Structure formats: structure tokens, C-alpha cells
Coordinates of C-alpha atoms in Angstrom, one line a residue:
M1 CA -16.0 -0.9 -27.1
P2 CA -16.6 -4.4 -25.9
K3 CA -17.4 -5.0 -22.2
I4 CA -14.9 -7.0 -20.3
S5 CA -16.2 -9.5 -18.3
P6 CA -14.6 -9.1 -14.9
D7 CA -12.9 -12.2 -13.6
T8 CA -12.7 -11.7 -9.6
L9 CA -15.0 -10.6 -7.0
W10 CA -13.0 -7.3 -6.4
E11 CA -13.5 -6.6 -10.2
Q12 CA -17.2 -7.3 -10.0
A13 CA -17.5 -5.1 -7.0
A14 CA -15.4 -2.0 -9.0
A15 CA -17.6 -2.8 -11.7
E16 CA -20.7 -2.7 -9.9
V17 CA -19.6 0.9 -8.5
Q18 CA -18.8 2.1 -11.9
S19 CA -22.0 1.0 -13.3
R20 CA -24.1 2.9 -10.5
E21 CA -21.8 5.9 -10.7
R22 CA -22.3 5.9 -15.0
G23 CA -25.9 5.8 -14.4
D24 CA -25.6 9.0 -11.7
A25 CA -24.3 10.7 -14.5
E26 CA -27.0 10.2 -16.8
R27 CA -29.5 11.1 -14.5
D28 CA -27.3 14.7 -13.9
G29 CA -27.4 15.5 -17.7
G30 CA -24.4 13.2 -18.6
E31 CA -21.5 14.8 -17.0
A32 CA -18.7 12.4 -16.5
V33 CA -17.9 11.1 -12.7
S34 CA -14.3 11.5 -11.9
E35 CA -12.9 8.1 -10.9
R36 CA -9.6 7.4 -9.4
S37 CA -8.0 4.3 -7.7
V38 CA -5.9 4.1 -4.6
F39 CA -4.2 1.3 -3.4
L40 CA -3.0 1.1 0.3
M41 CA -0.4 -1.2 1.4
G42 CA 2.5 -1.5 4.4
S43 CA 3.5 -2.8 7.6
K44 CA 1.6 -5.8 8.9
A45 CA -1.0 -4.1 11.8
G46 CA 0.5 -1.0 11.2
G47 CA -2.5 1.1 11.1
K48 CA -3.8 0.8 7.4
T49 CA -7.2 0.3 8.1
S50 CA -8.0 2.5 11.0
I51 CA -6.1 5.5 8.9
L52 CA -8.7 4.7 6.1
L53 CA -11.8 4.7 8.0
R54 CA -10.9 8.1 9.6
C55 CA -10.1 9.6 6.2
L56 CA -13.4 8.6 5.1
D57 CA -15.0 9.7 8.2
R58 CA -16.5 6.2 9.0
D59 CA -16.9 5.2 12.4
D60 CA -16.6 1.2 11.6
P61 CA -14.6 -0.9 14.2
S62 CA -11.2 -1.5 12.7
K63 CA -10.9 -5.2 11.8
P64 CA -7.6 -6.9 10.7
T65 CA -7.4 -7.4 6.8
L66 CA -7.1 -10.9 5.9
A67 CA -6.0 -10.6 2.2
L68 CA -7.0 -7.8 -0.2
E69 CA -9.9 -5.6 0.5
Y70 CA -11.8 -3.2 -1.8
T71 CA -14.1 -0.3 -0.4
F72 CA -15.2 3.0 -2.3
G73 CA -15.6 6.6 -1.3
R74 CA -17.6 9.1 -2.7
R75 CA -17.4 12.8 -2.2
A76 CA -20.1 15.5 -3.8
R77 CA -18.8 18.0 -6.2
G78 CA -19.6 21.7 -5.1
H79 CA -23.4 21.7 -4.7
N80 CA -23.9 19.5 -7.3
T81 CA -25.9 16.0 -7.0
L82 CA -23.1 14.6 -9.0
K83 CA -20.3 12.3 -6.7
D84 CA -17.0 11.5 -7.6
V85 CA -15.8 8.1 -7.0
A86 CA -12.5 6.9 -5.2
H87 CA -11.8 2.9 -5.6
L88 CA -9.9 2.1 -2.6
W89 CA -7.7 -1.0 -2.4
E90 CA -6.2 -2.3 1.0
L91 CA -3.4 -4.9 1.3
G92 CA -3.5 -7.1 4.5
G93 CA -0.4 -9.2 5.8
G94 CA 2.4 -6.8 5.5
T95 CA 4.8 -8.2 2.8
S96 CA 3.7 -11.9 2.4
L97 CA 1.0 -11.2 0.1
S98 CA 2.5 -8.6 -2.0
D99 CA 1.5 -11.0 -5.4
L100 CA -1.7 -9.8 -4.8
V101 CA -0.8 -6.2 -6.1
Q102 CA -1.4 -7.3 -9.6
I103 CA -5.2 -7.1 -8.8
P104 CA -6.1 -3.3 -8.3
V105 CA -3.2 -2.7 -10.3
S106 CA -5.1 -3.1 -14.0
P107 CA -5.1 -1.8 -17.4
G108 CA -8.5 0.1 -16.6
S109 CA -6.9 1.7 -13.2
I110 CA -3.6 2.4 -14.2
S111 CA -4.2 6.4 -15.7
S112 CA -5.8 7.4 -12.3
F113 CA -4.0 5.6 -9.9
S114 CA -1.9 5.8 -6.6
V115 CA -0.4 4.4 -4.1
I116 CA -0.4 4.8 -0.6
L117 CA 2.4 3.3 1.9
I118 CA 1.8 3.1 5.5
L119 CA 4.9 2.3 7.3
D120 CA 4.9 1.4 10.9
L121 CA 7.2 4.2 12.8
S122 CA 7.4 1.8 16.2
K123 CA 9.0 -0.8 14.5
P124 CA 11.9 0.5 12.6
N125 CA 13.6 -3.2 12.4
A126 CA 10.8 -4.0 9.9
L127 CA 10.2 -0.6 8.1
W128 CA 13.3 -0.8 5.1
A129 CA 12.6 -4.5 4.3
T130 CA 8.5 -3.7 4.3
M131 CA 9.2 -0.6 2.1
E132 CA 11.7 -1.7 -0.2
K133 CA 9.7 -5.0 -1.1
L134 CA 6.0 -3.4 -1.5
L135 CA 7.4 -0.6 -3.6
H136 CA 9.3 -3.2 -5.8
A137 CA 6.6 -5.4 -6.1
T138 CA 3.8 -2.6 -7.2
Q139 CA 6.5 -0.8 -9.4
T140 CA 7.3 -4.1 -11.4
Q141 CA 3.4 -4.3 -11.7
L142 CA 2.8 -1.1 -13.0
E143 CA 5.5 -1.1 -15.2
K144 CA 4.2 -4.4 -16.8
I145 CA 0.8 -3.2 -17.2
S146 CA 2.1 0.3 -18.9
S147 CA 4.5 -2.0 -21.2
E148 CA 1.4 -4.4 -22.0
L149 CA -0.9 -1.3 -22.9
Q150 CA 2.0 0.4 -24.8
K151 CA 2.3 -2.8 -27.2
A152 CA -1.3 -3.3 -27.6
E153 CA -1.7 0.6 -28.6
K154 CA 1.1 0.2 -31.2
S155 CA -0.2 -2.8 -32.8
K156 CA -3.6 -1.6 -33.2
H157 CA -2.5 2.1 -34.6
G158 CA 0.9 1.2 -35.7
A159 CA 4.2 2.3 -34.3
K160 CA 4.4 5.4 -36.5
H161 CA 1.7 6.7 -34.7
G162 CA 3.1 6.3 -31.7
T163 CA 1.1 5.5 -28.2
S164 CA -1.8 7.6 -26.1
V165 CA -1.8 5.6 -23.0
Q166 CA 0.1 6.5 -20.0
S167 CA 3.6 5.1 -19.5
A168 CA 5.2 3.9 -16.0
S169 CA 7.0 7.1 -15.6
R170 CA 5.7 10.5 -14.6
V171 CA 6.9 13.6 -15.9
L172 CA 7.9 16.1 -13.6
P173 CA 8.3 19.8 -13.9
K174 CA 11.7 21.2 -15.1
D175 CA 12.3 23.2 -12.1
Y176 CA 11.4 20.2 -9.9
P177 CA 14.3 19.7 -7.0
D178 CA 17.2 17.5 -8.0
R179 CA 15.0 16.6 -11.0
E180 CA 17.9 14.4 -12.8
L181 CA 19.2 12.7 -9.6
I182 CA 16.0 11.1 -8.5
S183 CA 14.0 8.3 -9.7
P184 CA 10.3 9.0 -9.6
F185 CA 7.4 6.5 -8.5
P186 CA 5.3 5.6 -11.7
V187 CA 2.2 7.1 -10.5
P188 CA 1.6 9.9 -7.3
L189 CA 2.8 8.1 -4.0
L190 CA 2.4 9.1 -0.4
I191 CA 4.1 7.7 2.2
I192 CA 2.6 7.8 5.9
G193 CA 4.6 7.0 8.8
S194 CA 1.9 5.7 11.4
K195 CA 2.1 5.4 15.4
Y196 CA 3.7 8.6 15.8
D197 CA 2.6 8.7 19.5
I198 CA 4.7 5.8 20.2
F199 CA 7.8 6.9 18.1
Q200 CA 7.9 10.2 19.6
E201 CA 9.2 8.7 22.6
F202 CA 12.5 7.1 21.0
D203 CA 15.8 8.0 21.6
P204 CA 16.4 11.5 19.6
D205 CA 19.3 9.9 17.6
K206 CA 17.0 7.2 16.2
K207 CA 14.4 9.5 15.7
K208 CA 16.6 11.6 13.6
L209 CA 18.0 8.5 11.4
V210 CA 14.5 7.3 10.7
S211 CA 12.9 10.8 9.9
K212 CA 16.1 11.7 7.5
T213 CA 15.7 8.3 5.9
L214 CA 12.4 8.6 5.2
R215 CA 12.6 11.9 4.1
F216 CA 15.5 10.7 1.5
V217 CA 13.3 8.0 0.2
A218 CA 10.5 10.2 -0.2
H219 CA 12.4 12.4 -2.3
Y220 CA 14.1 10.0 -4.3
H221 CA 10.7 8.8 -5.4
A222 CA 9.1 12.1 -5.7
A223 CA 6.6 11.4 -3.1
S224 CA 4.8 13.3 -0.1
L225 CA 5.5 12.0 3.5
I226 CA 3.6 12.5 6.9
F227 CA 4.0 11.0 10.0
T228 CA 0.9 10.4 12.0
S229 CA -1.2 9.0 14.8
V230 CA -5.1 8.1 15.0
K231 CA -5.0 9.3 18.7
S232 CA -4.2 12.8 17.0
E233 CA -7.1 14.8 15.5
S234 CA -4.6 17.4 14.0
L235 CA -2.4 15.3 12.6
M236 CA -5.5 13.1 11.1
L237 CA -6.9 16.2 9.9
K238 CA -3.5 17.0 7.8
T239 CA -3.3 12.9 6.8
K240 CA -7.0 13.3 5.2
S241 CA -6.1 16.4 3.2
F242 CA -3.3 14.3 1.6
F243 CA -5.6 11.0 1.5
S244 CA -8.2 13.7 -0.3
H245 CA -5.5 15.0 -2.8
L246 CA -5.0 11.4 -4.2
A247 CA -8.5 10.2 -3.9
F248 CA -10.9 13.1 -5.1
G249 CA -8.3 15.7 -6.5
L250 CA -8.6 18.3 -3.9
E251 CA -6.1 20.8 -3.1
K252 CA -3.6 19.3 -0.3
G253 CA -2.2 21.6 2.4
K254 CA 1.1 23.6 1.9
T255 CA 2.3 22.8 5.5
V256 CA 5.9 21.9 5.6
S257 CA 7.7 20.2 8.7
I258 CA 11.1 18.7 8.6
D259 CA 12.0 19.2 12.1
P260 CA 12.9 15.6 13.4
S261 CA 11.7 16.5 16.9
K262 CA 8.3 17.1 15.4
P263 CA 6.1 15.3 13.0
L264 CA 7.1 15.4 9.5
I265 CA 4.8 17.0 7.0
V266 CA 6.7 17.3 3.5
P267 CA 4.6 17.6 0.3
T268 CA 5.9 16.6 -3.0
G269 CA 8.7 18.6 -4.3
S270 CA 9.3 20.7 -0.9
D271 CA 12.4 18.8 0.0
S272 CA 16.2 18.4 -1.5
F273 CA 19.1 16.5 -1.1
S274 CA 20.7 19.5 -0.2
Q275 CA 18.2 20.0 2.7
I276 CA 18.4 16.6 3.8
G277 CA 22.1 16.0 3.8
S278 CA 24.0 13.1 4.4
P279 CA 22.8 10.1 6.8
P280 CA 23.2 10.7 10.3
T281 CA 26.2 8.5 11.7
T282 CA 28.0 8.4 14.7
D283 CA 29.5 5.0 14.8
V284 CA 29.3 4.2 11.4
D285 CA 32.2 4.9 8.7
I286 CA 30.2 5.6 5.5
T287 CA 33.4 5.1 3.6
S288 CA 33.8 1.3 4.9
L289 CA 30.2 0.6 3.6
H290 CA 31.0 0.4 0.0
A291 CA 27.8 1.8 -1.5
K292 CA 26.6 1.4 -5.1
N293 CA 24.7 4.5 -4.8
P294 CA 23.1 7.2 -2.7
K295 CA 19.9 5.0 -2.0
D296 CA 22.2 2.0 -1.2
L297 CA 24.0 4.2 1.3
W298 CA 21.4 5.1 3.2
K299 CA 19.9 2.0 3.2
K300 CA 23.1 0.4 4.7
V301 CA 23.7 3.2 7.4
Y302 CA 20.0 2.4 8.4
E303 CA 20.1 -1.3 8.9
R304 CA 23.8 -0.8 10.8
V305 CA 21.3 1.0 13.6
F306 CA 18.1 -0.7 12.8
P307 CA 19.0 -4.5 11.6
Q308 CA 15.9 -5.9 9.2
Q309 CA 13.8 -8.5 10.4
N310 CA 13.0 -11.3 7.8
T311 CA 9.5 -10.3 6.7
D312 CA 9.2 -13.4 4.8
E313 CA 8.8 -15.0 7.8
Q314 CA 5.7 -13.3 8.7
R315 CA 3.3 -15.5 6.4
E316 CA 1.0 -16.7 9.1
L317 CA -2.2 -15.7 8.2
K318 CA -5.3 -16.8 10.5
D319 CA -8.0 -19.5 8.8
P320 CA -10.9 -17.3 7.8
A321 CA -13.3 -20.2 8.3
R322 CA -11.9 -20.0 12.1
D323 CA -12.2 -16.0 12.1
P324 CA -15.1 -14.9 14.5
Q325 CA -16.0 -12.0 12.4
Y326 CA -17.0 -14.4 9.5
A327 CA -18.9 -17.1 11.9
E328 CA -22.0 -18.9 10.4
P329 CA -23.5 -20.9 13.1
Q330 CA -24.9 -23.5 10.7
I331 CA -22.0 -23.9 8.3
D332 CA -19.4 -23.9 11.6
A333 CA -21.4 -26.8 12.7
M334 CA -21.6 -28.8 9.6
R335 CA -17.6 -28.0 8.9
A336 CA -17.0 -29.3 12.8
Q337 CA -19.0 -32.5 12.0
K338 CA -16.7 -33.0 8.8
D339 CA -13.7 -32.4 10.6
Q340 CA -14.8 -35.1 13.2
E341 CA -15.4 -37.3 10.3
L342 CA -12.5 -36.8 8.8
E343 CA -10.3 -37.2 11.5
Q344 CA -12.3 -40.7 12.3
Y345 CA -11.5 -41.9 9.0
R346 CA -7.6 -41.2 9.6
R347 CA -7.8 -43.1 12.9
N348 CA -9.6 -46.1 11.1
A349 CA -7.3 -45.9 8.2
N350 CA -4.2 -46.0 10.4
K351 CA -5.3 -49.1 12.1
S352 CA -5.9 -50.9 8.7
W353 CA -2.6 -50.3 7.5
K354 CA -0.9 -51.4 10.7
G355 CA -2.8 -54.6 11.1
L356 CA -1.6 -55.7 7.4
D357 CA 1.0 -58.8 7.6
L358 CA 3.3 -57.3 5.0
E359 CA 5.7 -59.9 3.2
T360 CA 9.0 -58.6 2.9

């Protein structure tokens, strides 16, 4: 199989890890290393990095994610020296950098790919818009890559032989609740509601609406759902269990909690539309909303109570050249000097133009 030259820094990093792990496998008798890819995205400043570091048992200080960052986790398999690898991608900037999903979602990773969507429960007025845009961008890219792989497979072996690549549609068990009524996300999806320590102080009716809405969305996409807080050790342990299931294939806990007065813990397949019920409304006439489908109905009810902010306006990203965590004294001093020279040139140029006697 011809080796594909990586085109980006992130792909080079992933290729380097894969190369090292292949070497480890050869030293352990040729047993293959299990590799999975997990893509974390969600609310801006919603705690993605903090949650990831806690799930990896790392004590590194949490720093804002500038764009798209790559790291990896390894876990020993039993008593063997062989270690399974999880390639971890984290998207910063909330929805402003959603175009970058094309980097982690690649032909080489789609067969073992999963997504974690982290939503800031303390900011319900940005929750639906963030969730909708990020899920749409990721699903579009997954379906695009899947289609390209299937076309390549057909052209290689012929249409009569079909395709062996993974399509962008999960096959659920026949006894999956509401199987005919839902639209499963193309790959395993985990929705995490972060900052529960703040959310638990909300008005009970508003907590109920947020909780039931996220239960509906999770069940509709055949996803798992959990509410957590980095300030709660017990909630982080449960969150780590869900994370390890996606990253390393471990068994996730069987705990289920659907009480809106408590942190939600809803594994895939443990909920149903009959348990969720209809959108909780007090002053909203559902019949007046003219919804196209159940998901649209939930959206309209939610946005009546929590009018959504325009997430497209949140495009302000700090200049990496001025970020203290990337300080380089010599380079920064040279940059400052060049900035001064550029400003002086602009002033001189303006004076020159003003001094010209232009003919009319």
C-alpha cells in the first residue's frame, strides 16, 4: 500500500504516533495496536480542555484552544506492554472555526472515529445554535468522506462487488428504542453538558426544559448524554468512563439518571420518546409554532424560552503572536522592531502623498 505523504502539521503528528506504535507492535510479537480517533468540539470556553485533561489523568494547566489542537492518549492492554492509542482532536473557538472539521475527519480515521460535543449548560442562550452548527458541519464532512471512499472502492472493484468501506450511517440493533423514528449520527456521539455546578442553581422549570431538550436531541441522534462539572470528582469519574469507552473501547457504566433535578446520565439506547414526553411548556402554545417535524418543534419551544445568540459574531480570536503562552523574546523583539519600521513607513508615505500638487 503506497505511503501517503501528510500535508498538515496535525497529520504529521498523527503519522508520527502511528509510526511509533507500529514499532511497539513489532516488538510485542506483531500484535496490532488498537487506534481510535476522538474529535472534541463545543461551546467556546465551555471547558473542553479541562474535561479532556481530567479524562487523561493529566495535571497540565488548562489553556485556551486557539484553533485545532492534537494530542493522544495511550492505555496498556491488560498485563501486556502493548498500548492502545487514542488520537484526540480538540476544536477551539466554538462555532467560528467549524470549517476545520475537515482535518480530523479524514479517510484514514473514519472507520474508528467518534465525536464528543461539549455544551456549556451555564449559557443556554447559545446552546442550541452551537449544537446545531457543529453537528451539521461534522455530519456533512463525515458523509462527504464516506461518499468519496465508496466511489473509490466501486471504481477499484466494480459496482457488482459492492463496497467494503464504512458508510456514514450507523446500523442500530433491531430492538433499539424508536429505531424507525430517529436519525442516528453517522459515528458514535457523546454529548456532555458542562458546568453543571452553575446550571444546578437555575430555575427548576428552565432546568427541566434544557434537560429534556438535550435528552431528545441525544436520543434522536442515538447518542449518549451526561452532565458534568470539573469541580465534582464523582461526575468526572462517570464522564471519564464514557470517554474511555470511545477512546479505548472500554465498557461504560450502566448508571442511568433522567431526573431533571439531578445530573443526567443517559447511555445510548437507554432512553425513549415515550419517557422523554413532549416539550415542557407553560406559556407557549405548541399548535401555533408550525413545526415541520418533532426536532423542529423542540427547537422552536426551546428558542421561545432561550432566544439564541448569533454565534457567528463570536469570531474574535486572539492573535497568537501576542499570546503570552507562545512568547519568544528574540522573535518578539524583532517583530516589535519591524512593526515600528512599518508604522514609520506609513507615516512617511502619507506625508509624501499630502505634499503632492495634483492637477485637476
